[in-house]
PDB file of C-alpha atoms in Angstrom:
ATOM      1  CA  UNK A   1       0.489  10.428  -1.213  1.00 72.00           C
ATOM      2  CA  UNK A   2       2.862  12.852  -1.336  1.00 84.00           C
ATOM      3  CA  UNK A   3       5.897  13.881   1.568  1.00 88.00           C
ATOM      4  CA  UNK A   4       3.249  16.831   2.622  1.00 91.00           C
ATOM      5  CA  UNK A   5       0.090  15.084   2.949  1.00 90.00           C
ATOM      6  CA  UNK A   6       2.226  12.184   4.871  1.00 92.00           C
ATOM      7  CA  UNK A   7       3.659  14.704   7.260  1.00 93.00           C
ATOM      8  CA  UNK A   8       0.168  16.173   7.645  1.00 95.00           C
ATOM      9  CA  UNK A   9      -1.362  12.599   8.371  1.00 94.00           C
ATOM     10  CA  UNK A  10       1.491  11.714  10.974  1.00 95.00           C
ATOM     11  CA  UNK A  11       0.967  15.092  12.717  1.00 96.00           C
ATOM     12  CA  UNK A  12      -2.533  14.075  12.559  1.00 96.00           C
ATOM     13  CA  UNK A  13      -2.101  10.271  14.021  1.00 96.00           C
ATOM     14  CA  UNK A  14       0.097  12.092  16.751  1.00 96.00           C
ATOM     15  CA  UNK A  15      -2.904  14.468  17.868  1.00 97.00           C
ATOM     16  CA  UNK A  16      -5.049  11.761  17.645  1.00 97.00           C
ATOM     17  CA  UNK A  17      -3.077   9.493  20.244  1.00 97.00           C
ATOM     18  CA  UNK A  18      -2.664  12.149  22.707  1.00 97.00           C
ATOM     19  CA  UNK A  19      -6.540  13.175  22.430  1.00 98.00           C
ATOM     20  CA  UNK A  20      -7.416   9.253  22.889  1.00 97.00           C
ATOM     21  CA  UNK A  21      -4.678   9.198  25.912  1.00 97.00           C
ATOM     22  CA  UNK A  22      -6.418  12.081  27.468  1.00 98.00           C
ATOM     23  CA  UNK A  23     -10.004  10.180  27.299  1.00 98.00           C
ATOM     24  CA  UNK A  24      -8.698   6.990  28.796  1.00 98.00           C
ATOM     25  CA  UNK A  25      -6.053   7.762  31.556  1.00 97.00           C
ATOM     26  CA  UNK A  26      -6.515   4.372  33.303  1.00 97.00           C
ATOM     27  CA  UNK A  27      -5.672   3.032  30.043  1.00 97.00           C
ATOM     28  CA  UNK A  28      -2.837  -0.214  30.253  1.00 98.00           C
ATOM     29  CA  UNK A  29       0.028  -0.280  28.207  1.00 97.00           C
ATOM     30  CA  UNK A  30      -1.031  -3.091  25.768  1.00 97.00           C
ATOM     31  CA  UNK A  31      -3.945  -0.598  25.093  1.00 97.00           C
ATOM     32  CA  UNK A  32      -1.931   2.404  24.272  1.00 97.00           C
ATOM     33  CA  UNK A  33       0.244   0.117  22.746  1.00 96.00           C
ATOM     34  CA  UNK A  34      -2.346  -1.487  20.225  1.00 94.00           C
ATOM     35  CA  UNK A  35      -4.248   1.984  19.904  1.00 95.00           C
ATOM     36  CA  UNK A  36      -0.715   3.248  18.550  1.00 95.00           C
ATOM     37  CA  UNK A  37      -0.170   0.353  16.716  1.00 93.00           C
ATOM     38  CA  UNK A  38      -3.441   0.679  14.687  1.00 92.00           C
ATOM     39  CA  UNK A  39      -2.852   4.069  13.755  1.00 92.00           C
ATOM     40  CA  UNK A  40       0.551   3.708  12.500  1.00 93.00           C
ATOM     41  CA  UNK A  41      -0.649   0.805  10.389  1.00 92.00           C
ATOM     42  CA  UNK A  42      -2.789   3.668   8.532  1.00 91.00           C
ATOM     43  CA  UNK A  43       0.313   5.816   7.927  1.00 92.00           C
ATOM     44  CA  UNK A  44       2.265   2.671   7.315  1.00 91.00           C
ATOM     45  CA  UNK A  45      -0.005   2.051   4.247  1.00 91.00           C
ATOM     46  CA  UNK A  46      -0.276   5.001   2.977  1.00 90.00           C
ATOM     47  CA  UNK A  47       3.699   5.230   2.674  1.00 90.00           C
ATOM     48  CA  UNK A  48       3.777   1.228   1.119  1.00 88.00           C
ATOM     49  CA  UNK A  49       1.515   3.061  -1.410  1.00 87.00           C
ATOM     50  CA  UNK A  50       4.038   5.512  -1.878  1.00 87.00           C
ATOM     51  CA  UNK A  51       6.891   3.710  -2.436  1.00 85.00           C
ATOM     52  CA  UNK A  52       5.535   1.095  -4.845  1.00 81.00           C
ATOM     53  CA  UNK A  53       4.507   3.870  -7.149  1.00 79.00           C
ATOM     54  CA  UNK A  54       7.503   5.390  -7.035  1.00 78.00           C
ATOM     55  CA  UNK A  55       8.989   2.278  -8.334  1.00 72.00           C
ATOM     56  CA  UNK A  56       9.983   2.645 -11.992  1.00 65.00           C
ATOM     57  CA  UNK A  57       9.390  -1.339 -12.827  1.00 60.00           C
ATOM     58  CA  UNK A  58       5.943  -0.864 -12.567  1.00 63.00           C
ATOM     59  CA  UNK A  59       5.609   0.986 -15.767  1.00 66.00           C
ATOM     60  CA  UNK A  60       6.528  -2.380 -17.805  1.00 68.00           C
ATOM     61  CA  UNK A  61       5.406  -2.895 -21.620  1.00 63.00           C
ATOM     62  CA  UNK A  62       4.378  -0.806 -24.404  1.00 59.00           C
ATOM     63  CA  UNK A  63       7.522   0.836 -25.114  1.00 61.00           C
ATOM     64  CA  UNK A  64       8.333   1.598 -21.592  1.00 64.00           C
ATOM     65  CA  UNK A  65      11.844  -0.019 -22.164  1.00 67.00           C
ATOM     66  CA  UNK A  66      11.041  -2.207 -19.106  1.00 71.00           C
ATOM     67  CA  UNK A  67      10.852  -5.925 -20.186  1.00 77.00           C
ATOM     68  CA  UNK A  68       7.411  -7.237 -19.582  1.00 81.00           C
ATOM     69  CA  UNK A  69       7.507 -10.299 -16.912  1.00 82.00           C
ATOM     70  CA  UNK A  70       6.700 -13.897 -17.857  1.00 87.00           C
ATOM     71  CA  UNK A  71       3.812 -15.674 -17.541  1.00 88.00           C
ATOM     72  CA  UNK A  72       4.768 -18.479 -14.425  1.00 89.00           C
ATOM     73  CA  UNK A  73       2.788 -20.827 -16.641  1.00 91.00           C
ATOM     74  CA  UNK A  74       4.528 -20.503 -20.033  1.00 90.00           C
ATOM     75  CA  UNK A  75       7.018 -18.611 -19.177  1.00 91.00           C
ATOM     76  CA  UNK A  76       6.732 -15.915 -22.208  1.00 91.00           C
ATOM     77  CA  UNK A  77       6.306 -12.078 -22.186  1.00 89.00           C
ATOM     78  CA  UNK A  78       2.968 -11.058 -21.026  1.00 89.00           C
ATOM     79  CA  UNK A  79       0.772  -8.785 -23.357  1.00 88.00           C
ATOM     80  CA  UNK A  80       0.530  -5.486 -21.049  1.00 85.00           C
ATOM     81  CA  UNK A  81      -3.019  -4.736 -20.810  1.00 85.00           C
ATOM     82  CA  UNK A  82      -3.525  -1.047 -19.227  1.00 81.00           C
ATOM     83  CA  UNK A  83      -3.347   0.384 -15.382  1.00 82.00           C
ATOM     84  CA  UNK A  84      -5.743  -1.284 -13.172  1.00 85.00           C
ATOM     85  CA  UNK A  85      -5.808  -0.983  -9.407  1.00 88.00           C
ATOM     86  CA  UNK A  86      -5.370  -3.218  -6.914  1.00 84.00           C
ATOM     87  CA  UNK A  87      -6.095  -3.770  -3.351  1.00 89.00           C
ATOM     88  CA  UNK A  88      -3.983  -5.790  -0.791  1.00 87.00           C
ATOM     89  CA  UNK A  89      -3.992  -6.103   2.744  1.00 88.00           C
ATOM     90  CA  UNK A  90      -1.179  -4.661   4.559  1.00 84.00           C
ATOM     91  CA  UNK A  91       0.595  -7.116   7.314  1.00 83.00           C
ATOM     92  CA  UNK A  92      -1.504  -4.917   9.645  1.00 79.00           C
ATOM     93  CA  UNK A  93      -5.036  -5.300   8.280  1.00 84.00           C
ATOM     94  CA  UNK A  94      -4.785  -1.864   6.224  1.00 88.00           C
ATOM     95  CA  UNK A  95      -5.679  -1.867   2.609  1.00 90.00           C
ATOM     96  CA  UNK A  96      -2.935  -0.955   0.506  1.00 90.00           C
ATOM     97  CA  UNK A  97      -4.352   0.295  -3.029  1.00 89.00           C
ATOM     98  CA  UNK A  98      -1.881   0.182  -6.167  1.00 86.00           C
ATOM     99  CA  UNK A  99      -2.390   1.321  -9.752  1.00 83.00           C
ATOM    100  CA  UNK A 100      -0.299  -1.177 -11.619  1.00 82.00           C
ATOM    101  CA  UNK A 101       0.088  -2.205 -15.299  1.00 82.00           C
ATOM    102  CA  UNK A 102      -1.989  -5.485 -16.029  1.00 86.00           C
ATOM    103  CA  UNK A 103      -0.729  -8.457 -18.326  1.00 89.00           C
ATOM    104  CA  UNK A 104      -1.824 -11.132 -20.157  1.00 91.00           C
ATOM    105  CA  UNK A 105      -0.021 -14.306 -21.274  1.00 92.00           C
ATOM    106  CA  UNK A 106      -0.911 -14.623 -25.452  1.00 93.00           C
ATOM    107  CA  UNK A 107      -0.490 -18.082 -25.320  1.00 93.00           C
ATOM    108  CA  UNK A 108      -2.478 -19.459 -22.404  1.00 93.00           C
ATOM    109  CA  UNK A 109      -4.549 -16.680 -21.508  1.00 91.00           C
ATOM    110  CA  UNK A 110      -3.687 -15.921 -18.079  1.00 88.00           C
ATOM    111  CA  UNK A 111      -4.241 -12.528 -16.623  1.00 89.00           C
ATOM    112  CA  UNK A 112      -2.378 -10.968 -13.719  1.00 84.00           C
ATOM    113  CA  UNK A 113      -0.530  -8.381 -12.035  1.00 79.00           C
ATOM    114  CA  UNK A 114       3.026  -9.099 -12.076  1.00 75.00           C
ATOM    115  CA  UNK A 115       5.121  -8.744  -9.301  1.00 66.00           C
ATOM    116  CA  UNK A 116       7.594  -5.982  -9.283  1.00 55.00           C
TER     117      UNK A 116
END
């Protein structure tokens, strides 16, 4: 997501609070505090997203000139194996998509997304 779209998505979260404050004025302040809360987790995800692509590491293997990571198993070079993308969870229940390279370990087969 880019700086604009991020800036557009906080004015966004910001409208968004006030128009919920307005419907529930006899709200508590654990509610506005967790209705705040789960709307910054969205732009919270989105900028996680963000920074891990920006990270050049990611773009390990075929003559990147980033060495590939080990396999924890065998501990030798995995075989990169093409972007695929993966979903976490973010610490507040957001999913947090990432395109990252994908390896494989020649010698024992195992297939994962390395962590950089």
């Amino acid at each position: 997501m880019d700086e604009h779209a991020l800036r557009q998505m906080s004015l966004e979260i910001v409208t968004e609070i006030k128009e919920w404050r307005r419907a529930n004025p006899k709200a508590t302040y654990v509610q506005i505090e967790d209705e705040v809360h789960k709307r910054m987790m969205q732009l919270e995800a989105r900028l996680i997203e963000g920074a891990v692509e920006a990270s050049p590491s990611r773009e390990w293997g075929r003559g990147s000139g980033v060495e590939a990571a080990l396999c924890p198993k065998c501990a030798v070079p995995l075989q990169a194996r093409g972007q695929r993308k993966r979903i976490l969870q973010g610490n507040g229940g957001e999913s947090v998509t990432l395109d990252r390279m994908y390896g494989t370990c020649p010698k024992c087969g195992e297939g994962l997304f390395p962590p950089r």
